[in-house]
Coordinates of N, CA and C in Angstrom, one line a residue:
M808 N 107.8 108.3 257.8 CA 107.0 108.3 256.6 C 106.6 109.8 256.4
D809 N 106.8 110.3 255.2 CA 106.3 111.6 254.8 C 104.8 111.5 254.6
V810 N 104.0 112.4 255.1 CA 102.6 112.4 254.9 C 102.1 113.5 254.1
A811 N 103.0 114.4 253.7 CA 102.7 115.5 252.8 C 104.0 116.1 252.2
G812 N 103.9 116.6 251.0 CA 105.1 117.2 250.4 C 104.8 117.8 249.0
T813 N 105.8 118.6 248.6 CA 105.8 119.2 247.2 C 107.1 119.1 246.6
T814 N 107.2 118.8 245.3 CA 108.5 118.8 244.7 C 108.4 119.5 243.3
L815 N 109.5 120.2 242.9 CA 109.5 120.8 241.6 C 110.5 120.0 240.8
L816 N 110.1 119.4 239.7 CA 110.9 118.6 238.8 C 111.3 119.5 237.6
S817 N 112.5 119.3 237.1 CA 113.0 120.0 235.9 C 113.9 119.1 235.1
D818 N 113.9 119.3 233.8 CA 114.8 118.5 232.9 C 116.1 119.3 232.7
G819 N 116.2 120.5 233.3 CA 117.4 121.3 233.2 C 117.4 122.2 231.9
D820 N 116.3 122.0 231.1 CA 116.3 122.8 229.9 C 115.0 123.7 229.9
E821 N 113.9 123.1 229.6 CA 112.7 124.0 229.5 C 111.5 123.4 230.2
F822 N 111.5 122.1 230.6 CA 110.4 121.4 231.1 C 110.4 121.5 232.7
T823 N 109.3 121.9 233.3 CA 109.2 121.9 234.8 C 107.9 121.3 235.1
E824 N 107.8 120.7 236.3 CA 106.5 120.2 236.7 C 106.5 120.2 238.2
Q825 N 105.4 120.6 238.8 CA 105.3 120.6 240.3 C 104.3 119.5 240.7
R826 N 104.7 118.7 241.6 CA 103.9 117.6 242.2 C 103.7 117.8 243.7
S827 N 102.5 117.6 244.1 CA 102.2 117.7 245.5 C 101.4 116.5 246.0
F828 N 101.6 116.1 247.2 CA 100.8 115.0 247.8 C 100.6 115.3 249.2
G829 N 99.6 114.6 249.8 CA 99.3 114.7 251.2 C 98.2 113.8 251.6
F830 N 98.5 113.0 252.7 CA 97.5 112.1 253.2 C 96.6 112.8 254.2
V831 N 96.9 114.0 254.6 CA 96.1 114.8 255.6 C 95.0 115.6 254.9
H832 N 95.0 115.6 253.6 CA 94.1 116.4 252.8 C 92.9 115.5 252.3
A833 N 91.9 116.1 251.8 CA 90.8 115.4 251.2 C 91.3 114.6 250.0
C834 N 90.8 113.5 249.8 CA 91.2 112.6 248.6 C 90.8 113.3 247.3
R835 N 91.7 113.6 246.5 CA 91.4 114.1 245.2 C 92.7 113.9 244.3
N836 N 92.5 113.9 243.0 CA 93.6 113.7 242.1 C 93.7 114.7 241.0
P837 N 94.0 116.0 241.3 CA 94.0 117.0 240.3 C 95.3 116.8 239.3
Y838 N 95.1 117.3 238.1 CA 96.2 117.2 237.2 C 96.3 118.5 236.4
A839 N 97.5 119.0 236.2 CA 97.6 120.2 235.4 C 98.9 120.2 234.6
Q840 N 98.8 120.8 233.4 CA 100.0 120.8 232.5 C 100.0 122.2 231.9
G841 N 101.1 122.9 231.9 CA 101.2 124.2 231.4 C 102.2 124.2 230.2
G842 N 102.0 125.2 229.3 CA 102.9 125.3 228.2 C 103.0 126.7 227.7
E843 N 103.6 127.0 226.6 CA 103.8 128.3 226.0 C 102.4 129.0 225.8
S844 N 101.5 128.2 225.3 CA 100.2 128.9 224.8 C 99.1 128.8 225.9
G845 N 99.3 128.1 227.0 CA 98.3 128.1 228.0 C 98.5 127.0 229.0
R846 N 97.4 126.6 229.7 CA 97.4 125.6 230.7 C 96.1 124.8 230.7
I847 N 96.2 123.5 231.0 CA 95.1 122.7 231.0 C 95.1 122.0 232.4
S848 N 93.9 121.9 233.0 CA 93.9 121.2 234.3 C 92.6 120.4 234.4
L849 N 92.6 119.4 235.3 CA 91.5 118.5 235.5 C 91.3 118.3 237.0
T850 N 90.1 118.5 237.5 CA 89.9 118.5 238.9 C 90.1 117.1 239.5
W851 N 89.7 116.1 238.8 CA 89.9 114.7 239.1 C 90.5 113.9 238.0
A852 N 91.7 113.5 238.0 CA 92.4 112.8 236.9 C 92.1 111.3 236.9
F853 N 92.0 110.7 238.1 CA 91.7 109.3 238.2 C 91.2 109.0 239.6
S854 N 90.7 107.8 239.8 CA 90.2 107.3 241.1 C 89.1 108.1 241.7
L855 N 88.3 108.8 240.9 CA 87.3 109.6 241.4 C 86.0 108.7 241.7
P856 N 85.2 109.2 242.6 CA 83.9 108.5 242.9 C 83.1 108.4 241.6
A857 N 82.4 107.3 241.5 CA 81.7 106.9 240.3 C 80.7 108.0 239.8
T858 N 80.2 108.8 240.7 CA 79.2 109.8 240.4 C 79.7 111.2 240.2
T859 N 81.0 111.4 240.4 CA 81.7 112.7 240.3 C 81.9 113.1 238.8
C860 N 81.5 114.3 238.5 CA 81.8 114.9 237.1 C 83.0 115.7 237.2
P861 N 84.1 115.3 236.6 CA 85.3 116.1 236.7 C 85.2 117.3 235.8
V862 N 85.9 118.4 236.1 CA 85.9 119.6 235.4 C 87.2 119.8 234.7
L863 N 87.2 119.9 233.4 CA 88.4 120.2 232.5 C 88.4 121.7 232.3
R864 N 89.6 122.3 232.7 CA 89.7 123.8 232.6 C 90.9 124.0 231.6
I865 N 90.5 124.8 230.5 CA 91.5 125.2 229.5 C 91.7 126.7 229.6
E866 N 93.0 127.1 229.9 CA 93.3 128.5 230.1 C 94.3 128.9 228.9
R867 N 93.9 130.0 228.3 CA 94.7 130.6 227.2 C 94.9 132.1 227.6
E868 N 95.7 132.8 226.8 CA 95.9 134.2 227.1 C 94.7 135.0 227.1
D869 N 93.8 134.7 226.1 CA 92.6 135.5 225.9 C 91.3 135.0 226.5
H870 N 91.3 133.8 227.0 CA 90.0 133.3 227.5 C 90.3 132.0 228.4
V871 N 89.3 131.7 229.2 CA 89.3 130.5 230.0 C 88.0 129.7 229.7
E872 N 88.1 128.4 229.5 CA 87.0 127.6 229.2 C 86.9 126.4 230.2
E873 N 85.8 126.1 230.7 CA 85.6 125.0 231.6 C 84.6 124.0 230.9
R874 N 84.9 122.7 230.9 CA 84.0 121.7 230.4 C 83.8 120.7 231.5
V875 N 82.5 120.5 231.8 CA 82.1 119.4 232.8 C 82.0 118.1 232.0
L876 N 82.8 117.2 232.4 CA 82.9 115.9 231.8 C 81.9 114.9 232.4
Q877 N 81.5 113.9 231.7 CA 80.5 112.9 232.3 C 81.1 112.1 233.4
A878 N 80.3 111.7 234.4 CA 80.8 110.9 235.4 C 81.1 109.5 234.8
D879 N 82.1 108.8 235.4 CA 82.5 107.5 234.9 C 83.0 106.7 236.1
G880 N 82.4 105.5 236.3 CA 82.8 104.6 237.3 C 84.1 103.9 236.9
Q881 N 85.2 104.6 237.1 CA 86.5 104.1 236.6 C 86.9 102.7 236.9
W882 N 86.7 102.3 238.2 CA 87.1 101.0 238.6 C 86.2 99.9 238.0
V883 N 84.9 100.2 238.1 CA 83.9 99.2 237.5 C 84.2 99.1 236.0
N884 N 84.3 100.2 235.3 CA 84.5 100.1 233.9 C 85.8 99.5 233.5
T885 N 86.8 99.7 234.3 CA 88.1 99.0 234.0 C 88.0 97.5 234.0
F886 N 87.3 97.0 235.0 CA 87.2 95.6 235.2 C 86.2 95.0 234.2
R887 N 85.2 95.8 233.8 CA 84.2 95.4 232.8 C 84.9 95.3 231.4
R888 N 85.7 96.2 231.1 CA 86.4 96.2 229.8 C 87.5 95.2 229.7
R889 N 88.2 94.9 230.9 CA 89.3 94.0 230.9 C 89.2 93.0 232.0
P890 N 88.2 92.1 231.9 CA 88.0 91.1 233.0 C 89.3 90.3 233.3
S891 N 90.2 90.2 232.4 CA 91.4 89.4 232.7 C 92.3 90.1 233.8
L892 N 92.0 91.4 234.1 CA 92.8 92.1 235.1 C 92.5 91.4 236.5
W893 N 91.3 90.9 236.7 CA 91.0 90.4 238.0 C 90.6 88.9 238.0
A894 N 90.3 88.4 236.8 CA 89.8 87.0 236.7 C 90.9 86.0 237.2
G895 N 90.7 85.4 238.3 CA 91.7 84.4 238.8 C 92.9 85.0 239.5
R896 N 93.2 86.2 239.3 CA 94.4 86.8 239.8 C 94.1 87.4 241.2
V897 N 93.0 88.0 241.5 CA 92.8 88.6 242.8 C 92.7 87.5 243.8
A898 N 92.1 86.4 243.5 CA 92.0 85.3 244.5 C 93.4 84.7 244.8
G899 N 94.2 84.7 243.7 CA 95.6 84.2 243.9 C 96.5 85.0 244.8
V900 N 96.2 86.3 244.8 CA 97.0 87.2 245.7 C 96.8 86.8 247.1
C901 N 95.6 86.4 247.5 CA 95.3 86.2 248.9 C 95.5 84.7 249.3
E902 N 95.8 83.8 248.4 CA 96.0 82.4 248.7 C 97.4 82.2 249.2
P903 N 97.5 81.4 250.2 CA 98.9 81.1 250.7 C 99.7 80.3 249.7
S904 N 100.9 80.6 249.6 CA 101.8 79.8 248.6 C 102.3 78.6 249.2
G905 N 102.6 77.6 248.3 CA 103.3 76.3 248.8 C 102.4 75.4 249.5

């Protein structure tokens, strides 16, 4: 099993993307996207602790801007907004079949 790695993806034309992962590192989910006019990145894209305030960084040729976003309990809010995601289904996963 691979426990860490990096890959560079390309569509063969103009789009490239670098992805990295590692189980030996601290748990975090950064996200970044670059283009002709700049780059945007997020320190925590998903699965962050409920009290963590992610930082959105916007980079352009002439300036850099950072915005601290509000903390959000992603998992709690997901189930609050969509109770059908877990209602009756979670229990069914653990029940023996037949």
